[in-house]
JSON list of C-alpha atoms in Angstrom, two decimals:
[
{"chain": "Y", "resi": 1, "resn": "MET", "atom": "CA", "xyz": [0.00, 0.00, 0.00]},
{"chain": "Y", "resi": 2, "resn": "LYS", "atom": "CA", "xyz": [1.25, 3.47, -0.93]},
{"chain": "Y", "resi": 3, "resn": "ILE", "atom": "CA", "xyz": [-0.12, 6.79, 0.29]},
{"chain": "Y", "resi": 4, "resn": "LEU", "atom": "CA", "xyz": [0.14, 9.51, -2.35]},
{"chain": "Y", "resi": 5, "resn": "ASP", "atom": "CA", "xyz": [-0.29, 13.19, -1.49]},
{"chain": "Y", "resi": 6, "resn": "VAL", "atom": "CA", "xyz": [-0.86, 15.17, -4.71]},
{"chain": "Y", "resi": 7, "resn": "ARG", "atom": "CA", "xyz": [-0.59, 18.70, -3.28]},
{"chain": "Y", "resi": 8, "resn": "ASP", "atom": "CA", "xyz": [2.28, 20.93, -4.41]},
{"chain": "Y", "resi": 9, "resn": "ALA", "atom": "CA", "xyz": [5.49, 20.72, -2.37]},
{"chain": "Y", "resi": 10, "resn": "SER", "atom": "CA", "xyz": [5.05, 24.03, -0.51]},
{"chain": "Y", "resi": 11, "resn": "GLU", "atom": "CA", "xyz": [1.60, 23.00, 0.70]},
{"chain": "Y", "resi": 12, "resn": "TYR", "atom": "CA", "xyz": [2.82, 19.48, 1.52]},
{"chain": "Y", "resi": 13, "resn": "TRP", "atom": "CA", "xyz": [5.56, 20.78, 3.84]},
{"chain": "Y", "resi": 14, "resn": "THR", "atom": "CA", "xyz": [3.08, 22.83, 5.86]},
{"chain": "Y", "resi": 15, "resn": "GLY", "atom": "CA", "xyz": [1.65, 19.52, 7.11]},
{"chain": "Y", "resi": 16, "resn": "GLN", "atom": "CA", "xyz": [1.74, 15.94, 5.92]},
{"chain": "Y", "resi": 17, "resn": "ILE", "atom": "CA", "xyz": [0.92, 12.42, 6.94]},
{"chain": "Y", "resi": 18, "resn": "PRO", "atom": "CA", "xyz": [4.13, 10.55, 7.90]},
{"chain": "Y", "resi": 19, "resn": "GLY", "atom": "CA", "xyz": [5.21, 8.07, 5.23]},
{"chain": "Y", "resi": 20, "resn": "THR", "atom": "CA", "xyz": [3.36, 9.70, 2.34]},
{"chain": "Y", "resi": 21, "resn": "ILE", "atom": "CA", "xyz": [4.77, 10.15, -1.14]},
{"chain": "Y", "resi": 22, "resn": "ASN", "atom": "CA", "xyz": [4.38, 13.70, -2.42]},
{"chain": "Y", "resi": 23, "resn": "ILE", "atom": "CA", "xyz": [3.97, 14.19, -6.16]},
{"chain": "Y", "resi": 24, "resn": "SER", "atom": "CA", "xyz": [1.89, 17.15, -7.29]},
{"chain": "Y", "resi": 25, "resn": "VAL", "atom": "CA", "xyz": [-0.85, 16.48, -9.83]},
{"chain": "Y", "resi": 26, "resn": "GLY", "atom": "CA", "xyz": [1.05, 18.48, -12.46]},
{"chain": "Y", "resi": 27, "resn": "ARG", "atom": "CA", "xyz": [4.18, 16.35, -12.06]},
{"chain": "Y", "resi": 28, "resn": "LEU", "atom": "CA", "xyz": [2.40, 13.03, -11.61]},
{"chain": "Y", "resi": 29, "resn": "PRO", "atom": "CA", "xyz": [2.38, 12.06, -15.32]},
{"chain": "Y", "resi": 30, "resn": "VAL", "atom": "CA", "xyz": [6.19, 12.29, -15.37]},
{"chain": "Y", "resi": 31, "resn": "LEU", "atom": "CA", "xyz": [7.30, 11.19, -11.89]},
{"chain": "Y", "resi": 32, "resn": "TRP", "atom": "CA", "xyz": [4.87, 8.42, -10.87]},
{"chain": "Y", "resi": 33, "resn": "SER", "atom": "CA", "xyz": [7.14, 5.55, -11.98]},
{"chain": "Y", "resi": 34, "resn": "LYS", "atom": "CA", "xyz": [9.93, 6.58, -9.58]},
{"chain": "Y", "resi": 35, "resn": "HIS", "atom": "CA", "xyz": [7.74, 5.97, -6.54]},
{"chain": "Y", "resi": 36, "resn": "ILE", "atom": "CA", "xyz": [4.81, 3.69, -7.36]},
{"chain": "Y", "resi": 37, "resn": "GLU", "atom": "CA", "xyz": [4.04, 0.75, -9.63]},
{"chain": "Y", "resi": 38, "resn": "PRO", "atom": "CA", "xyz": [0.78, -0.27, -11.33]},
{"chain": "Y", "resi": 39, "resn": "HIS", "atom": "CA", "xyz": [0.35, -3.29, -9.04]},
{"chain": "Y", "resi": 40, "resn": "ASP", "atom": "CA", "xyz": [0.49, -1.06, -5.91]},
{"chain": "Y", "resi": 41, "resn": "GLU", "atom": "CA", "xyz": [-2.61, -0.24, -3.92]},
{"chain": "Y", "resi": 42, "resn": "VAL", "atom": "CA", "xyz": [-2.61, 3.59, -3.88]},
{"chain": "Y", "resi": 43, "resn": "PHE", "atom": "CA", "xyz": [-4.52, 5.88, -1.52]},
{"chain": "Y", "resi": 44, "resn": "ILE", "atom": "CA", "xyz": [-4.68, 9.43, -2.92]},
{"chain": "Y", "resi": 45, "resn": "PHE", "atom": "CA", "xyz": [-4.86, 12.45, -0.59]},
{"chain": "Y", "resi": 46, "resn": "SER", "atom": "CA", "xyz": [-5.31, 16.14, -1.34]},
{"chain": "Y", "resi": 47, "resn": "ARG", "atom": "CA", "xyz": [-7.40, 19.02, -0.03]},
{"chain": "Y", "resi": 48, "resn": "SER", "atom": "CA", "xyz": [-9.26, 19.16, -3.34]},
{"chain": "Y", "resi": 49, "resn": "TRP", "atom": "CA", "xyz": [-11.63, 16.46, -4.58]},
{"chain": "Y", "resi": 50, "resn": "PHE", "atom": "CA", "xyz": [-10.82, 17.61, -8.14]},
{"chain": "Y", "resi": 51, "resn": "GLN", "atom": "CA", "xyz": [-7.09, 16.96, -7.61]},
{"chain": "Y", "resi": 52, "resn": "ARG", "atom": "CA", "xyz": [-7.76, 13.50, -6.15]},
{"chain": "Y", "resi": 53, "resn": "LYS", "atom": "CA", "xyz": [-9.98, 12.52, -9.08]},
{"chain": "Y", "resi": 54, "resn": "LYS", "atom": "CA", "xyz": [-7.52, 13.91, -11.63]},
{"chain": "Y", "resi": 55, "resn": "ALA", "atom": "CA", "xyz": [-4.65, 11.97, -10.05]},
{"chain": "Y", "resi": 56, "resn": "ALA", "atom": "CA", "xyz": [-6.76, 8.79, -10.08]},
{"chain": "Y", "resi": 57, "resn": "ARG", "atom": "CA", "xyz": [-7.52, 9.27, -13.80]},
{"chain": "Y", "resi": 58, "resn": "ILE", "atom": "CA", "xyz": [-3.83, 9.82, -14.61]},
{"chain": "Y", "resi": 59, "resn": "LEU", "atom": "CA", "xyz": [-2.82, 6.65, -12.78]},
{"chain": "Y", "resi": 60, "resn": "ALA", "atom": "CA", "xyz": [-5.73, 4.59, -14.14]},
{"chain": "Y", "resi": 61, "resn": "ARG", "atom": "CA", "xyz": [-4.55, 5.40, -17.67]},
{"chain": "Y", "resi": 62, "resn": "ARG", "atom": "CA", "xyz": [-1.18, 3.96, -16.72]},
{"chain": "Y", "resi": 63, "resn": "GLY", "atom": "CA", "xyz": [-2.61, 0.62, -15.63]},
{"chain": "Y", "resi": 64, "resn": "PHE", "atom": "CA", "xyz": [-3.33, 1.19, -11.93]},
{"chain": "Y", "resi": 65, "resn": "ARG", "atom": "CA", "xyz": [-6.44, -0.68, -10.75]},
{"chain": "Y", "resi": 66, "resn": "GLN", "atom": "CA", "xyz": [-6.33, -0.33, -6.95]},
{"chain": "Y", "resi": 67, "resn": "LEU", "atom": "CA", "xyz": [-6.84, 3.42, -6.56]},
{"chain": "Y", "resi": 68, "resn": "TYR", "atom": "CA", "xyz": [-8.66, 5.11, -3.70]},
{"chain": "Y", "resi": 69, "resn": "ALA", "atom": "CA", "xyz": [-9.34, 8.87, -3.70]},
{"chain": "Y", "resi": 70, "resn": "VAL", "atom": "CA", "xyz": [-9.66, 9.38, 0.04]},
{"chain": "Y", "resi": 71, "resn": "ARG", "atom": "CA", "xyz": [-12.49, 11.71, 1.08]},
{"chain": "Y", "resi": 72, "resn": "GLY", "atom": "CA", "xyz": [-11.36, 12.32, 4.69]},
{"chain": "Y", "resi": 73, "resn": "CYS", "atom": "CA", "xyz": [-8.04, 13.91, 3.85]},
{"chain": "Y", "resi": 74, "resn": "PHE", "atom": "CA", "xyz": [-6.42, 14.42, 7.29]},
{"chain": "Y", "resi": 75, "resn": "LEU", "atom": "CA", "xyz": [-4.49, 17.37, 5.94]},
{"chain": "Y", "resi": 76, "resn": "SER", "atom": "CA", "xyz": [-4.88, 20.17, 8.45]},
{"chain": "Y", "resi": 77, "resn": "THR", "atom": "CA", "xyz": [-1.66, 21.28, 10.03]},
{"chain": "Y", "resi": 78, "resn": "ASN", "atom": "CA", "xyz": [-0.53, 21.54, 13.61]},
{"chain": "Y", "resi": 79, "resn": "LYS", "atom": "CA", "xyz": [2.62, 22.84, 15.29]},
{"chain": "Y", "resi": 80, "resn": "GLY", "atom": "CA", "xyz": [4.50, 19.54, 14.91]},
{"chain": "Y", "resi": 81, "resn": "ASN", "atom": "CA", "xyz": [4.32, 19.60, 11.07]},
{"chain": "Y", "resi": 82, "resn": "VAL", "atom": "CA", "xyz": [2.30, 16.41, 11.16]},
{"chain": "Y", "resi": 83, "resn": "ALA", "atom": "CA", "xyz": [-1.19, 16.42, 9.72]},
{"chain": "Y", "resi": 84, "resn": "SER", "atom": "CA", "xyz": [-4.17, 15.94, 11.99]},
{"chain": "Y", "resi": 85, "resn": "PRO", "atom": "CA", "xyz": [-7.68, 14.76, 11.05]},
{"chain": "Y", "resi": 86, "resn": "CYS", "atom": "CA", "xyz": [-10.00, 17.27, 9.42]},
{"chain": "Y", "resi": 87, "resn": "PRO", "atom": "CA", "xyz": [-12.73, 17.23, 6.82]},
{"chain": "Y", "resi": 88, "resn": "CYS", "atom": "CA", "xyz": [-11.46, 17.97, 3.31]},
{"chain": "Y", "resi": 89, "resn": "MET", "atom": "CA", "xyz": [-12.39, 21.14, 1.53]},
{"chain": "Y", "resi": 90, "resn": "GLN", "atom": "CA", "xyz": [-14.54, 20.09, -1.39]}
]
């Protein structure tokens, strides 16, 4: 299982889930193969439902079949630079 955060790097570093892979949606078509493989189960996180769906479409076109655009994004920030649970902004 891989956890993919598709926010841009500056937003990612304001708060992230430990162990996530950060590749922005714009860079995903080029960089995905360095971090994930089509047989991986991939959970996609972002503040935007549009970004999650777009990332899922990009990966589906590349042969991924186990994709999950996670609705509860857990991407609010706290003082420890670790994300804490929050509802996603739709």
